[in-house]
Coordinates of C-alpha atoms and ligand atoms in Angstrom, one line a residue:
M8 CA -66.5 29.9 68.7
T9 CA -64.9 28.5 71.4
I10 CA -61.4 25.5 70.3
H11 CA -62.2 23.0 72.3
V12 CA -58.7 21.3 73.2
G13 CA -57.6 16.6 73.6
I14 CA -54.2 17.0 75.7
I15 CA -52.5 14.3 75.2
G16 CA -50.0 13.9 78.5
T17 CA -51.4 15.5 81.7
G18 CA -47.3 15.6 83.3
F19 CA -45.6 19.3 84.1
I20 CA -46.7 21.1 80.7
G21 CA -49.7 19.6 80.2
E22 CA -51.3 20.3 83.1
D23 CA -49.9 24.2 82.5
H24 CA -50.8 24.5 79.8
G25 CA -54.2 22.9 80.8
R26 CA -54.8 25.5 83.8
K27 CA -54.3 28.6 80.8
L28 CA -56.8 26.5 78.5
V29 CA -59.0 26.9 80.9
N30 CA -58.7 29.8 82.9
T31 CA -56.5 32.5 80.7
I32 CA -56.3 32.0 77.4
N33 CA -60.2 33.5 75.2
G34 CA -61.5 30.9 73.6
S35 CA -60.6 27.5 74.1
A36 CA -62.1 25.0 76.5
V37 CA -60.4 21.4 77.4
S38 CA -61.8 19.2 76.3
A39 CA -60.0 16.0 76.5
V40 CA -57.8 14.7 78.5
S41 CA -55.1 11.3 77.8
D42 CA -52.1 9.5 79.9
I43 CA -50.5 6.8 80.1
N44 CA -50.9 7.5 83.9
L45 CA -54.2 7.1 84.2
G46 CA -54.5 8.1 88.0
R47 CA -52.7 11.4 86.4
A48 CA -55.1 12.5 83.9
T49 CA -58.2 11.4 86.4
E50 CA -56.4 14.5 88.6
V51 CA -55.9 16.7 85.5
A52 CA -59.6 16.1 84.2
R53 CA -60.6 17.2 87.4
L54 CA -58.8 19.9 87.7
L55 CA -59.3 21.4 84.2
G56 CA -62.9 21.2 85.5
G57 CA -63.9 17.8 83.9
A58 CA -62.5 16.4 80.8
R59 CA -63.4 13.7 79.1
I60 CA -60.3 10.9 79.7
F61 CA -59.5 8.3 77.4
D62 CA -57.7 5.9 77.8
D63 CA -55.2 6.3 74.1
G64 CA -54.3 9.3 72.9
H65 CA -55.2 8.3 68.7
E66 CA -59.3 7.4 70.6
L67 CA -58.8 10.8 72.0
I68 CA -57.7 12.3 68.0
R69 CA -60.9 10.6 66.2
S70 CA -63.2 12.1 68.5
P71 CA -65.2 14.6 67.5
E72 CA -65.7 16.3 71.4
V73 CA -61.5 17.0 69.8
D74 CA -61.4 20.4 67.4
A75 CA -57.3 21.1 68.4
V76 CA -55.0 18.6 70.0
L77 CA -52.1 19.5 73.0
V78 CA -49.1 16.8 72.5
T79 CA -47.6 17.2 75.9
S80 CA -46.8 13.4 76.2
T81 CA -42.6 12.5 76.0
G82 CA -40.8 13.2 73.6
P83 CA -40.6 9.7 71.9
T84 CA -44.1 9.4 71.6
H85 CA -44.5 12.7 69.5
S86 CA -44.3 11.9 66.2
E87 CA -47.2 9.1 66.6
F88 CA -49.4 11.8 67.9
V89 CA -48.6 14.6 65.2
L90 CA -49.2 11.9 62.8
S91 CA -52.6 10.8 63.9
S92 CA -53.4 14.5 64.1
I93 CA -53.1 15.0 61.0
D94 CA -54.7 12.1 59.6
A95 CA -57.5 13.0 61.5
G96 CA -57.0 16.6 59.5
K97 CA -56.4 18.1 63.4
P98 CA -54.9 21.3 64.1
V99 CA -51.6 19.8 66.5
M100 CA -49.8 21.7 68.6
C101 CA -47.0 20.0 69.6
E102 CA -44.8 20.6 73.1
K103 CA -40.3 20.3 71.7
P104 CA -39.1 18.2 69.8
L105 CA -41.5 18.2 67.2
A106 CA -39.3 14.6 68.0
P107 CA -36.0 13.2 68.9
T108 CA -35.2 12.1 65.6
T109 CA -34.3 13.4 62.2
P110 CA -36.7 10.9 60.6
E111 CA -39.7 11.1 62.6
C112 CA -39.2 14.5 62.1
E113 CA -39.1 14.0 58.0
E114 CA -41.9 11.9 58.8
I115 CA -44.2 14.3 59.8
L116 CA -42.9 16.9 56.9
K117 CA -44.4 14.2 54.2
A118 CA -47.4 14.1 56.3
E119 CA -48.1 17.3 56.3
V120 CA -46.7 19.0 52.9
A121 CA -49.1 15.5 51.3
F122 CA -52.4 17.2 53.6
G123 CA -51.8 20.6 51.8
R124 CA -51.6 22.7 54.1
R125 CA -50.6 23.8 57.5
L126 CA -51.4 21.3 60.5
V127 CA -48.5 21.8 63.1
I128 CA -47.2 24.2 64.9
V129 CA -44.4 23.3 67.7
G130 CA -44.5 25.3 71.4
Y131 CA -41.2 27.1 70.8
M132 CA -43.0 29.9 73.3
R133 CA -39.6 32.0 73.4
R134 CA -40.6 33.6 70.5
Y135 CA -43.2 34.7 72.4
D136 CA -40.8 36.3 75.2
A137 CA -40.9 40.2 75.0
G138 CA -37.5 40.2 75.6
Y139 CA -36.6 38.2 72.7
R140 CA -39.1 40.0 70.5
A141 CA -37.7 43.9 71.5
V142 CA -34.1 42.0 70.8
K143 CA -35.3 41.1 67.1
G144 CA -37.2 44.8 66.8
A145 CA -34.0 46.0 67.0
L146 CA -31.6 43.8 64.4
E147 CA -35.0 44.2 62.5
S148 CA -35.0 48.5 62.3
G149 CA -31.6 48.9 61.7
A150 CA -30.5 50.2 64.7
I151 CA -27.4 48.1 65.5
G152 CA -26.4 46.8 62.5
D153 CA -25.9 43.6 60.6
A154 CA -26.2 40.6 63.3
L155 CA -21.8 39.8 64.2
V156 CA -22.3 37.0 67.6
L157 CA -25.4 36.2 70.0
H158 CA -24.3 35.5 73.0
N159 CA -26.2 32.9 75.2
V160 CA -27.3 32.5 78.7
H161 CA -29.7 29.4 79.8
R162 CA -28.9 28.5 83.2
N163 CA -30.5 26.1 85.8
A164 CA -30.7 26.4 89.3
T165 CA -30.5 22.5 89.6
V166 CA -31.0 18.9 87.8
G167 CA -31.7 15.2 88.4
E168 CA -29.3 12.6 88.1
A169 CA -30.7 11.2 85.6
Y170 CA -29.7 14.5 83.4
T171 CA -27.0 13.7 81.1
S172 CA -24.4 15.7 79.2
F173 CA -27.0 14.9 75.8
M174 CA -29.7 16.2 77.1
T175 CA -27.9 19.7 77.4
M176 CA -28.1 19.4 73.3
T177 CA -31.4 18.2 72.6
D178 CA -33.6 18.8 76.4
S179 CA -31.6 22.5 76.9
M180 CA -30.1 24.0 74.4
I181 CA -32.5 23.6 71.7
H182 CA -33.9 26.5 72.7
E183 CA -30.9 28.2 72.4
V184 CA -31.1 26.8 68.8
D185 CA -34.2 27.7 67.8
T186 CA -34.0 31.3 69.6
T187 CA -31.1 31.6 67.2
R188 CA -33.1 30.9 64.1
W189 CA -35.6 32.7 64.7
L190 CA -34.2 36.4 65.8
L191 CA -31.9 36.2 63.2
G192 CA -33.9 33.9 60.0
E193 CA -31.2 31.9 59.4
E194 CA -30.3 28.0 59.3
I195 CA -27.7 26.5 62.1
T196 CA -25.0 24.9 59.7
S197 CA -22.4 23.7 61.9
V198 CA -22.2 23.3 65.7
Q199 CA -18.5 22.4 67.9
V200 CA -19.1 21.8 72.4
I201 CA -16.0 22.9 74.3
P202 CA -16.6 21.5 77.3
P203 CA -15.7 24.0 80.5
K204 CA -14.1 23.3 83.9
R205 CA -16.9 20.9 86.0
T206 CA -18.8 22.1 88.8
P207 CA -18.4 20.3 91.4
K208 CA -22.0 20.6 92.5
A209 CA -23.2 18.3 89.9
Y210 CA -23.6 14.4 89.4
P211 CA -20.2 13.0 87.8
H212 CA -21.8 11.8 84.6
L213 CA -22.4 15.5 83.7
Q214 CA -20.2 17.9 82.0
D215 CA -21.7 21.1 84.1
P216 CA -21.3 23.6 82.4
Q217 CA -21.8 22.9 79.5
F218 CA -20.5 25.5 76.1
A219 CA -21.7 25.7 72.5
A220 CA -20.5 27.6 69.7
F221 CA -23.1 27.5 66.6
T222 CA -22.7 28.8 62.8
T223 CA -24.9 30.5 60.7
E224 CA -25.4 30.2 56.5
S225 CA -24.4 34.2 57.0
G226 CA -21.8 33.0 59.0
V227 CA -23.4 34.8 62.3
L228 CA -21.6 33.3 65.7
S229 CA -23.8 32.3 68.2
T230 CA -22.2 31.4 71.3
V231 CA -23.7 29.1 74.4
E232 CA -23.3 28.7 77.7
F233 CA -25.4 25.9 79.4
F234 CA -25.4 25.7 83.1
A235 CA -27.7 23.2 84.5
N236 CA -26.5 23.3 88.2
C237 CA -26.0 26.8 88.8
Q238 CA -27.6 26.6 92.2
Y239 CA -29.0 30.2 92.5
G240 CA -32.0 30.2 89.8
Y241 CA -33.3 30.1 86.4
D242 CA -31.2 33.0 84.6
V243 CA -31.6 33.5 80.7
R244 CA -30.2 36.2 78.4
C245 CA -28.5 37.1 75.6
E246 CA -27.6 39.5 74.1
L247 CA -26.8 40.4 70.2
V248 CA -23.7 42.4 68.4
G249 CA -24.3 44.0 65.7
S250 CA -22.3 45.5 63.8
I251 CA -23.3 49.7 65.0
G252 CA -24.5 48.5 68.4
T253 CA -26.4 45.6 70.5
A254 CA -29.6 44.6 72.2
S255 CA -29.6 42.7 75.5
M256 CA -32.1 40.5 76.7
V257 CA -32.7 40.2 80.2
N258 CA -34.5 38.8 82.6
P259 CA -37.5 40.9 83.4
T260 CA -37.6 42.6 86.5
V261 CA -41.2 43.9 87.7
A262 CA -39.7 44.9 91.5
S263 CA -36.4 46.0 93.1
T264 CA -35.3 46.4 96.7
I265 CA -32.3 48.9 97.5
A266 CA -30.7 48.7 101.1
A267 CA -27.5 49.1 102.2
R268 CA -26.0 50.3 99.2
T269 CA -27.2 47.6 97.4
L270 CA -29.4 46.8 94.4
A271 CA -31.1 43.4 93.8
E272 CA -33.5 42.1 91.9
R273 CA -34.9 38.8 91.7
I274 CA -34.1 35.8 89.2
P275 CA -36.6 33.4 88.4
A276 CA -37.0 30.1 89.8
D277 CA -37.7 28.0 87.0
W278 CA -39.3 28.2 83.7
R279 CA -42.1 28.6 84.5
E280 CA -41.7 31.5 86.6
R281 CA -39.8 32.7 83.6
F282 CA -41.8 32.3 80.6
G283 CA -45.0 32.2 81.8
A284 CA -46.6 35.1 80.4
A285 CA -45.1 33.6 76.8
Y286 CA -46.7 30.7 77.3
T287 CA -49.7 32.2 77.5
A288 CA -48.8 34.2 75.1
E289 CA -48.1 31.2 72.3
L290 CA -51.4 29.2 73.3
Q291 CA -53.1 32.8 72.6
A292 CA -52.5 32.8 69.1
W293 CA -52.6 29.5 68.2
I294 CA -56.2 29.5 69.5
T295 CA -57.2 33.2 68.2
G296 CA -55.4 31.5 64.4
L297 CA -57.6 28.9 64.8
Q298 CA -60.6 30.4 65.1
H299 CA -60.1 32.2 62.1
G300 CA -58.6 29.4 60.0
E301 CA -55.3 29.9 60.5
C302 CA -52.1 27.8 61.7
V303 CA -49.8 30.6 64.0
G304 CA -47.2 29.3 65.8
P305 CA -42.8 27.7 64.6
S306 CA -44.3 24.8 61.3
A307 CA -42.8 21.9 61.5
W308 CA -39.8 22.5 59.2
E309 CA -38.5 24.5 62.3
G310 CA -39.2 21.5 64.0
Y311 CA -37.5 19.6 62.3
A312 CA -34.6 21.9 61.8
A313 CA -34.1 22.4 65.9
T314 CA -34.6 18.5 66.3
K315 CA -31.6 18.5 62.8
V316 CA -29.3 20.8 65.3
V317 CA -29.0 19.2 67.9
E318 CA -29.1 15.7 66.1
V319 CA -25.6 17.0 65.1
G320 CA -25.6 18.2 68.4
V321 CA -24.8 15.5 70.0
E322 CA -22.3 14.3 67.6
A323 CA -20.5 17.0 68.2
V324 CA -20.7 16.8 72.3
K325 CA -18.7 12.9 71.7
S326 CA -16.0 13.8 68.5
G327 CA -15.1 17.9 70.0
Q328 CA -15.1 18.5 66.4
R329 CA -16.9 21.4 64.4
M330 CA -19.8 19.3 62.8
K331 CA -21.2 20.6 59.7
I332 CA -25.4 20.3 59.5
E333 CA -26.9 20.2 55.9
Y334 CA -31.0 20.0 55.9
V335 CA -33.4 17.8 53.8
E336 CA -35.2 20.3 50.7
K337 CA -37.2 23.0 52.3
P338 CA -40.9 22.2 51.0
A339 CA -42.8 24.5 49.1
L340 CA -45.6 24.1 51.9
Y341 CA -42.9 26.1 54.4
R342 CA -41.2 28.8 52.3
Ligands
LIG11 P1 -43.8 14.5 82.2 O1 -44.1 15.9 83.3 O2 -43.2 13.4 82.2 O3 -45.2 14.9 81.1 C1 -45.9 13.4 80.1 C2 -46.5 12.6 80.6 O4 -47.0 11.8 79.6 C3 -46.4 11.9 81.5 O5 -47.8 12.1 82.7 C4 -45.9 10.9 80.7 O6 -46.7 9.4 81.1 C5 -47.0 11.2 79.7 N1 -47.1 9.6 79.0 C6 -45.7 9.0 78.1 N2 -46.1 8.3 77.2 C7 -47.6 9.0 77.1 C8 -48.6 8.0 75.8 N3 -48.2 6.7 74.8 N4 -49.9 8.6 75.7 C9 -49.9 9.7 76.9 N5 -49.1 9.8 77.5 C10 -48.0 9.5 78.1 O7 -42.7 15.8 81.1 P2 -42.6 17.5 81.1 O8 -41.7 18.4 81.8 O9 -44.4 18.0 81.1 O10 -42.4 17.3 79.0 C11 -43.3 17.0 77.9 C12 -43.0 17.6 77.5 O11 -43.2 18.8 76.9 C13 -41.5 17.2 76.8 O12 -41.5 16.9 75.2 C14 -40.5 18.0 77.0 O13 -39.6 18.2 75.9 C15 -41.7 19.4 77.2 N6 -41.5 20.6 77.9 C16 -41.6 21.8 77.0 C17 -41.2 23.0 78.2 C18 -40.8 24.0 77.1 O14 -40.5 24.7 77.5 N7 -41.6 24.0 75.7 C19 -41.1 22.9 79.2 C20 -41.0 21.7 79.8 C21 -41.5 20.4 78.8 P3 -45.6 8.9 82.4 O15 -44.8 9.9 83.6 O16 -46.4 7.5 83.7 O17 -44.5 8.3 81.3

């Protein structure tokens, strides 16, 4: 059975996911696209082999040509399209964040609970990365004992002038928020932001690098150094320190060179190169799940929890204080 996907938002990641759904993923086709930028939608529809173009995302959702919806438009538009998909009873994968604010996320939780079964997944693709899965496997096997400290590094070559100190939390560290919750299987209960010395390579309005310390329900400390303008490439790593050992996730190496007594390995250029395989695995798991009538991927609750943490995180950027995080009660649908 082929799952016909309609894509709302044909920017960077909408096009990327669309190409994978058409060329790489088993069991999917792209039947429709929509973007407020009609020229962009037309170009991507052509690249994807002639998908139908809709002026309005809500019309795309209602179309009988669309079995499942992929929301890859800008963050502030996510909740209206996710709610519309639930209203139409259609499965929907929403790129992160589920929505930029917790009231919007809570509305989605309520709508899905009222619908009575899961339809929504959120694009936290790092859960499908082989390195992160190996770290989780080491913890779950008991090999490293009890989790105590998680160190995270997230570095990016350069960002544009529009990137702000709050976006270090809402756009970038939100990935570490999700991986911390998923690796440890616990909610994050507090966040503190401690700004380090600034690089001269950033725009003056940007605190770069940025450093945050999150704590979890059982007291694990998860630290994140996010460096937006590190200059040298895209570098994502973590080390989970346990009571009897550690597990580390490094940049994947497919080749290296040795010359003049020096070992050299490539650092990925950007997130597309680093997490390309994880995006593919995430999309394949979603499509295969839908073929079997299942909703496979991070739930709307996971989306809500990540947004909650970064929302408080933004307050922590402003205050410099340790901020407590409290959640609404988790509905039975997500337990
Ligand atoms: P982008 O290149 O700006 O693409 C978003 C597209 O959505 C733009 O073409 C935009 O048009 C369009 N759009 C805006 N409002 C719309 C509406 N109401 N209906 C239909 N289309 C609309 O952004 P992107 O980098 O692809 O990011 C898109 C989303 O994916 C963001 O939420 C981002 O956080 C997420 N993302 C996730 C990852 C990940 O690692 N999981 C990586 C990258 C991006 P205009 O440009 O005219 O506004």
